PDB file of C-alpha atoms in Angstrom:
ATOM      1  CA  ILE C1090      40.452 -19.567  34.782  1.00  0.00           C
ATOM      2  CA  GLY C1091      39.165 -17.058  32.388  1.00  0.00           C
ATOM      3  CA  ILE C1092      35.516 -15.672  33.186  1.00  0.00           C
ATOM      4  CA  SER C1093      32.980 -13.906  30.935  1.00  0.00           C
ATOM      5  CA  VAL C1094      29.380 -12.879  32.131  1.00  0.00           C
ATOM      6  CA  PHE C1095      26.396 -13.093  30.078  1.00  0.00           C
ATOM      7  CA  PRO C1096      24.982 -10.481  28.896  1.00  0.00           C
ATOM      8  CA  ARG C1097      27.471  -8.113  30.242  1.00  0.00           C
ATOM      9  CA  ASP C1098      30.482  -9.078  28.122  1.00  0.00           C
ATOM     10  CA  SER C1099      28.206 -10.523  25.239  1.00  0.00           C
ATOM     11  CA  GLU C1100      25.064 -12.029  24.315  1.00  0.00           C
ATOM     12  CA  ASP C1101      26.428 -14.069  21.465  1.00  0.00           C
ATOM     13  CA  SER C1102      26.847 -17.528  22.360  1.00  0.00           C
ATOM     14  CA  VAL C1103      30.095 -17.529  20.096  1.00  0.00           C
ATOM     15  CA  GLU C1104      31.573 -14.442  21.469  1.00  0.00           C
ATOM     16  CA  LEU C1105      31.062 -15.063  24.906  1.00  0.00           C
ATOM     17  CA  PRO C1106      33.390 -18.320  25.115  1.00  0.00           C
ATOM     18  CA  LYS C1107      35.856 -16.238  23.086  1.00  0.00           C
ATOM     19  CA  HIS C1108      35.940 -13.664  25.794  1.00  0.00           C
ATOM     20  CA  ALA C1109      36.551 -16.151  28.159  1.00  0.00           C
ATOM     21  CA  ASP C1110      39.336 -17.635  26.674  1.00  0.00           C
ATOM     22  CA  THR C1111      40.889 -14.147  26.399  1.00  0.00           C
ATOM     23  CA  ALA C1112      40.331 -13.597  30.175  1.00  0.00           C
ATOM     24  CA  MET C1113      42.226 -17.177  30.607  1.00  0.00           C
ATOM     25  CA  TYR C1114      45.218 -16.060  28.910  1.00  0.00           C
ATOM     26  CA  SER C1115      45.357 -13.080  30.791  1.00  0.00           C
ATOM     27  CA  ALA C1116      45.032 -15.152  33.830  1.00  0.00           C
ATOM     28  CA  LYS C1117      47.762 -17.389  32.622  1.00  0.00           C
ATOM     29  CA  GLU C1118      50.140 -14.110  32.568  1.00  0.00           C
ATOM     30  CA  LEU C1119      49.225 -13.410  36.129  1.00  0.00           C
ATOM     31  CA  GLY C1120      50.394 -16.872  37.227  1.00  0.00           C
ATOM     32  CA  ARG C1121      49.181 -19.946  38.456  1.00  0.00           C
ATOM     33  CA  ASN C1122      45.696 -20.664  40.291  1.00  0.00           C
ATOM     34  CA  THR C1123      44.317 -17.384  39.354  1.00  0.00           C
ATOM     35  CA  TYR C1124      41.292 -15.944  37.523  1.00  0.00           C
ATOM     36  CA  GLN C1125      40.632 -13.058  35.447  1.00  0.00           C
ATOM     37  CA  PHE C1126      37.232 -11.443  34.443  1.00  0.00           C
ATOM     38  CA  TYR C1127      36.933 -10.500  30.651  1.00  0.00           C
ATOM     39  CA  THR C1128      37.159  -6.639  29.888  1.00  0.00           C
ATOM     40  CA  GLN C1129      37.355  -4.791  26.666  1.00  0.00           C
ATOM     41  CA  ASP C1130      41.021  -3.772  27.739  1.00  0.00           C
ATOM     42  CA  LEU C1131      41.887  -7.697  27.429  1.00  0.00           C
ATOM     43  CA  THR C1132      40.930  -7.675  24.008  1.00  0.00           C
ATOM     44  CA  SER C1133      42.926  -4.844  23.023  1.00  0.00           C
ATOM     45  CA  ASN C1134      45.891  -6.241  24.904  1.00  0.00           C
ATOM     46  CA  ALA C1135      45.385  -9.533  23.330  1.00  0.00           C
ATOM     47  CA  PHE C1136      45.380  -8.120  19.833  1.00  0.00           C
ATOM     48  CA  GLU C1137      48.515  -6.361  20.786  1.00  0.00           C
ATOM     49  CA  TYR C1138      50.045  -9.401  22.216  1.00  0.00           C
ATOM     50  CA  PHE C1139      49.490 -11.471  19.083  1.00  0.00           C
ATOM     51  CA  ALA C1140      50.699  -8.723  16.883  1.00  0.00           C
ATOM     52  CA  ILE C1141      53.794  -8.762  18.742  1.00  0.00           C
ATOM     53  CA  GLU C1142      54.222 -12.604  18.908  1.00  0.00           C
ATOM     54  CA  ILE C1143      53.972 -12.940  15.379  1.00  0.00           C
ATOM     55  CA  ALA C1144      56.396  -9.961  14.562  1.00  0.00           C
ATOM     56  CA  LEU C1145      58.704 -11.607  16.829  1.00  0.00           C
ATOM     57  CA  ARG C1146      58.933 -14.728  15.180  1.00  0.00           C
ATOM     58  CA  LYS C1147      60.536 -12.737  12.305  1.00  0.00           C
ATOM     59  CA  ALA C1148      62.557 -10.402  14.003  1.00  0.00           C
ATOM     60  CA  LEU C1149      65.511 -12.462  14.257  1.00  0.00           C
ATOM     61  CA  GLU C1150      65.520 -13.503  10.567  1.00  0.00           C
ATOM     62  CA  ARG C1151      64.928  -9.699   9.596  1.00  0.00           C
ATOM     63  CA  ASP C1152      67.775  -8.743  11.704  1.00  0.00           C
ATOM     64  CA  GLN C1153      65.750  -6.405  13.521  1.00  0.00           C
ATOM     65  CA  PHE C1154      67.485  -6.873  17.212  1.00  0.00           C
ATOM     66  CA  PHE C1155      70.606  -4.973  18.099  1.00  0.00           C
ATOM     67  CA  LEU C1156      72.739  -4.594  21.097  1.00  0.00           C
ATOM     68  CA  VAL C1157      73.640  -1.797  23.362  1.00  0.00           C
ATOM     69  CA  TYR C1158      76.250  -2.022  25.864  1.00  0.00           C
ATOM     70  CA  GLN C1159      75.754   0.081  29.262  1.00  0.00           C
ATOM     71  CA  PRO C1160      79.108   0.931  30.595  1.00  0.00           C
ATOM     72  CA  GLN C1161      79.884  -0.090  34.162  1.00  0.00           C
ATOM     73  CA  TYR C1162      82.267   2.164  35.973  1.00  0.00           C
ATOM     74  CA  ASN C1163      84.319   1.680  39.482  1.00  0.00           C
ATOM     75  CA  ILE C1164      82.995   5.094  41.144  1.00  0.00           C
ATOM     76  CA  LYS C1165      86.251   5.429  43.176  1.00  0.00           C
ATOM     77  CA  SER C1166      88.709   5.233  40.438  1.00  0.00           C
ATOM     78  CA  ASN C1167      86.284   6.130  37.532  1.00  0.00           C
ATOM     79  CA  GLU C1168      87.724   3.314  35.623  1.00  0.00           C
ATOM     80  CA  LEU C1169      85.448   1.245  32.918  1.00  0.00           C
ATOM     81  CA  ILE C1170      85.220  -2.153  34.806  1.00  0.00           C
ATOM     82  CA  GLY C1171      82.851  -3.847  32.188  1.00  0.00           C
ATOM     83  CA  VAL C1172      79.666  -3.351  30.060  1.00  0.00           C
ATOM     84  CA  GLU C1173      76.271  -4.812  30.440  1.00  0.00           C
ATOM     85  CA  THR C1174      74.921  -6.183  27.050  1.00  0.00           C
ATOM     86  CA  LEU C1175      71.243  -4.997  26.554  1.00  0.00           C
ATOM     87  CA  LEU C1176      68.988  -6.218  23.927  1.00  0.00           C
ATOM     88  CA  ARG C1177      66.881  -3.969  21.868  1.00  0.00           C
ATOM     89  CA  TRP C1178      64.419  -4.535  18.948  1.00  0.00           C
ATOM     90  CA  ASP C1179      63.757  -2.240  16.210  1.00  0.00           C
ATOM     91  CA  HIS C1180      60.532  -3.007  14.525  1.00  0.00           C
ATOM     92  CA  PRO C1181      60.225  -1.376  11.337  1.00  0.00           C
ATOM     93  CA  ASP C1182      56.598  -0.063  11.915  1.00  0.00           C
ATOM     94  CA  ILE C1183      56.463   0.611  15.670  1.00  0.00           C
ATOM     95  CA  GLY C1184      59.947   1.854  16.385  1.00  0.00           C
ATOM     96  CA  VAL C1185      62.095   0.539  19.256  1.00  0.00           C
ATOM     97  CA  ILE C1186      60.014  -2.021  21.654  1.00  0.00           C
ATOM     98  CA  SER C1187      60.975  -2.210  25.110  1.00  0.00           C
ATOM     99  CA  PRO C1188      62.274  -5.545  26.314  1.00  0.00           C
ATOM    100  CA  ALA C1189      59.838  -5.456  29.260  1.00  0.00           C
ATOM    101  CA  THR C1190      57.226  -5.832  26.211  1.00  0.00           C
ATOM    102  CA  PHE C1191      58.883  -8.407  24.301  1.00  0.00           C
ATOM    103  CA  VAL C1192      60.859 -10.634  26.483  1.00  0.00           C
ATOM    104  CA  PRO C1193      57.766 -12.108  28.505  1.00  0.00           C
ATOM    105  CA  ILE C1194      56.349 -12.937  25.103  1.00  0.00           C
ATOM    106  CA  ALA C1195      59.603 -14.477  23.864  1.00  0.00           C
ATOM    107  CA  GLU C1196      59.469 -16.604  26.985  1.00  0.00           C
ATOM    108  CA  THR C1197      55.908 -17.615  26.806  1.00  0.00           C
ATOM    109  CA  THR C1198      56.315 -18.779  23.216  1.00  0.00           C
ATOM    110  CA  GLY C1199      59.736 -20.508  23.424  1.00  0.00           C
ATOM    111  CA  GLN C1200      61.587 -18.229  21.121  1.00  0.00           C
ATOM    112  CA  ILE C1201      63.817 -16.882  24.004  1.00  0.00           C
ATOM    113  CA  ALA C1202      66.210 -19.711  23.400  1.00  0.00           C
ATOM    114  CA  LEU C1203      66.915 -18.739  19.829  1.00  0.00           C
ATOM    115  CA  ILE C1204      66.911 -14.917  20.929  1.00  0.00           C
ATOM    116  CA  GLY C1205      69.424 -15.763  23.882  1.00  0.00           C
ATOM    117  CA  GLU C1206      71.752 -17.426  21.690  1.00  0.00           C
ATOM    118  CA  TRP C1207      71.760 -14.888  19.087  1.00  0.00           C
ATOM    119  CA  VAL C1208      72.483 -12.198  22.025  1.00  0.00           C
ATOM    120  CA  ILE C1209      75.368 -14.153  23.135  1.00  0.00           C
ATOM    121  CA  ALA C1210      76.963 -14.684  19.606  1.00  0.00           C
ATOM    122  CA  GLN C1211      76.460 -10.923  19.010  1.00  0.00           C
ATOM    123  CA  ALA C1212      78.208  -9.941  22.136  1.00  0.00           C
ATOM    124  CA  CYS C1213      81.210 -12.444  21.247  1.00  0.00           C
ATOM    125  CA  ARG C1214      81.222 -11.083  17.921  1.00  0.00           C
ATOM    126  CA  GLN C1215      81.515  -7.432  19.357  1.00  0.00           C
ATOM    127  CA  ILE C1216      84.403  -8.650  21.710  1.00  0.00           C
ATOM    128  CA  LYS C1217      86.116 -10.113  18.943  1.00  0.00           C
ATOM    129  CA  ILE C1218      86.171  -6.826  17.071  1.00  0.00           C
ATOM    130  CA  TRP C1219      87.352  -4.881  20.148  1.00  0.00           C
ATOM    131  CA  ASP C1220      90.254  -7.503  20.436  1.00  0.00           C
ATOM    132  CA  ASP C1221      91.214  -7.276  16.819  1.00  0.00           C
ATOM    133  CA  LEU C1222      91.363  -3.506  17.141  1.00  0.00           C
ATOM    134  CA  GLY C1223      93.628  -3.843  20.009  1.00  0.00           C
ATOM    135  CA  LEU C1224      91.119  -2.255  22.493  1.00  0.00           C
ATOM    136  CA  SER C1225      91.044  -3.396  26.091  1.00  0.00           C
ATOM    137  CA  LYS C1226      88.177  -5.521  26.604  1.00  0.00           C
ATOM    138  CA  PRO C1227      86.036  -4.825  29.541  1.00  0.00           C
ATOM    139  CA  ALA C1228      84.123  -7.587  31.426  1.00  0.00           C
ATOM    140  CA  VAL C1229      80.987  -8.128  29.338  1.00  0.00           C
ATOM    141  CA  SER C1230      77.658  -9.276  31.209  1.00  0.00           C
ATOM    142  CA  ILE C1231      74.981 -10.883  29.598  1.00  0.00           C
ATOM    143  CA  ASN C1232      71.426 -11.238  31.122  1.00  0.00           C
ATOM    144  CA  LEU C1233      69.694 -14.569  30.740  1.00  0.00           C
ATOM    145  CA  SER C1234      65.865 -15.097  30.894  1.00  0.00           C
ATOM    146  CA  ARG C1235      65.027 -17.292  33.726  1.00  0.00           C
ATOM    147  CA  LYS C1236      63.513 -19.418  30.919  1.00  0.00           C
ATOM    148  CA  GLN C1237      66.879 -19.819  29.515  1.00  0.00           C
ATOM    149  CA  LEU C1238      68.427 -21.218  32.741  1.00  0.00           C
ATOM    150  CA  VAL C1239      66.605 -24.259  32.675  1.00  0.00           C
ATOM    151  CA  ILE C1240      67.654 -25.276  29.024  1.00  0.00           C
ATOM    152  CA  PRO C1241      69.502 -28.511  29.645  1.00  0.00           C
ATOM    153  CA  ASP C1242      72.544 -28.055  27.315  1.00  0.00           C
ATOM    154  CA  LEU C1243      72.519 -24.258  27.973  1.00  0.00           C
ATOM    155  CA  ALA C1244      76.382 -24.506  29.237  1.00  0.00           C
ATOM    156  CA  ALA C1245      77.280 -26.525  26.267  1.00  0.00           C
ATOM    157  CA  ARG C1246      75.859 -24.023  23.979  1.00  0.00           C
ATOM    158  CA  VAL C1247      77.602 -21.036  25.374  1.00  0.00           C
ATOM    159  CA  GLU C1248      80.799 -22.772  25.439  1.00  0.00           C
ATOM    160  CA  SER C1249      80.569 -23.758  21.743  1.00  0.00           C
ATOM    161  CA  ILE C1250      79.915 -19.849  20.926  1.00  0.00           C
ATOM    162  CA  LEU C1251      82.689 -18.780  22.951  1.00  0.00           C
ATOM    163  CA  ASP C1252      84.964 -21.215  21.382  1.00  0.00           C
ATOM    164  CA  GLU C1253      83.593 -20.222  17.922  1.00  0.00           C
ATOM    165  CA  TYR C1254      84.946 -16.642  18.653  1.00  0.00           C
ATOM    166  CA  LYS C1255      87.869 -17.739  20.536  1.00  0.00           C
ATOM    167  CA  ILE C1256      86.892 -15.911  23.910  1.00  0.00           C
ATOM    168  CA  ALA C1257      87.551 -17.165  27.586  1.00  0.00           C
ATOM    169  CA  GLY C1258      84.533 -17.091  29.582  1.00  0.00           C
ATOM    170  CA  LYS C1259      84.405 -16.860  33.295  1.00  0.00           C
TER     171      LYS C1259
END
């Protein structure tokens, strides 16, 4: 539930319901069975949210995402045992945007499935490059969103990408 209060939030009969909607979207972000009162900060946050949502829709086609690989070591042997694939977004105007900011928006808007497939494909592409260069391939872990885990054909999609790059998954 989103709540705006007359006359504190607005005396305008058009603005007041808009503020309630803004508060409602904020409440939805907090989870089910909750409510949120309108504040001016919510309007600012809503504008930022929608700006990121719109830019996020074009980020894949504009090749604005990139991956970094965080090494994982066995601390006893100091041996590299794997890497964790981390997604980053280099927005042309804002700069690098934290996944903590854009992943929840991608989950809410349903864009996480395409972005997740892109991550898997790019990580596989990198593994193939390492293999072609004759480098030892560390175990590569990829984080999945909880929203990806409920995609009915997720396993088939991952298997298809692994087959495309001729990579054995574990």
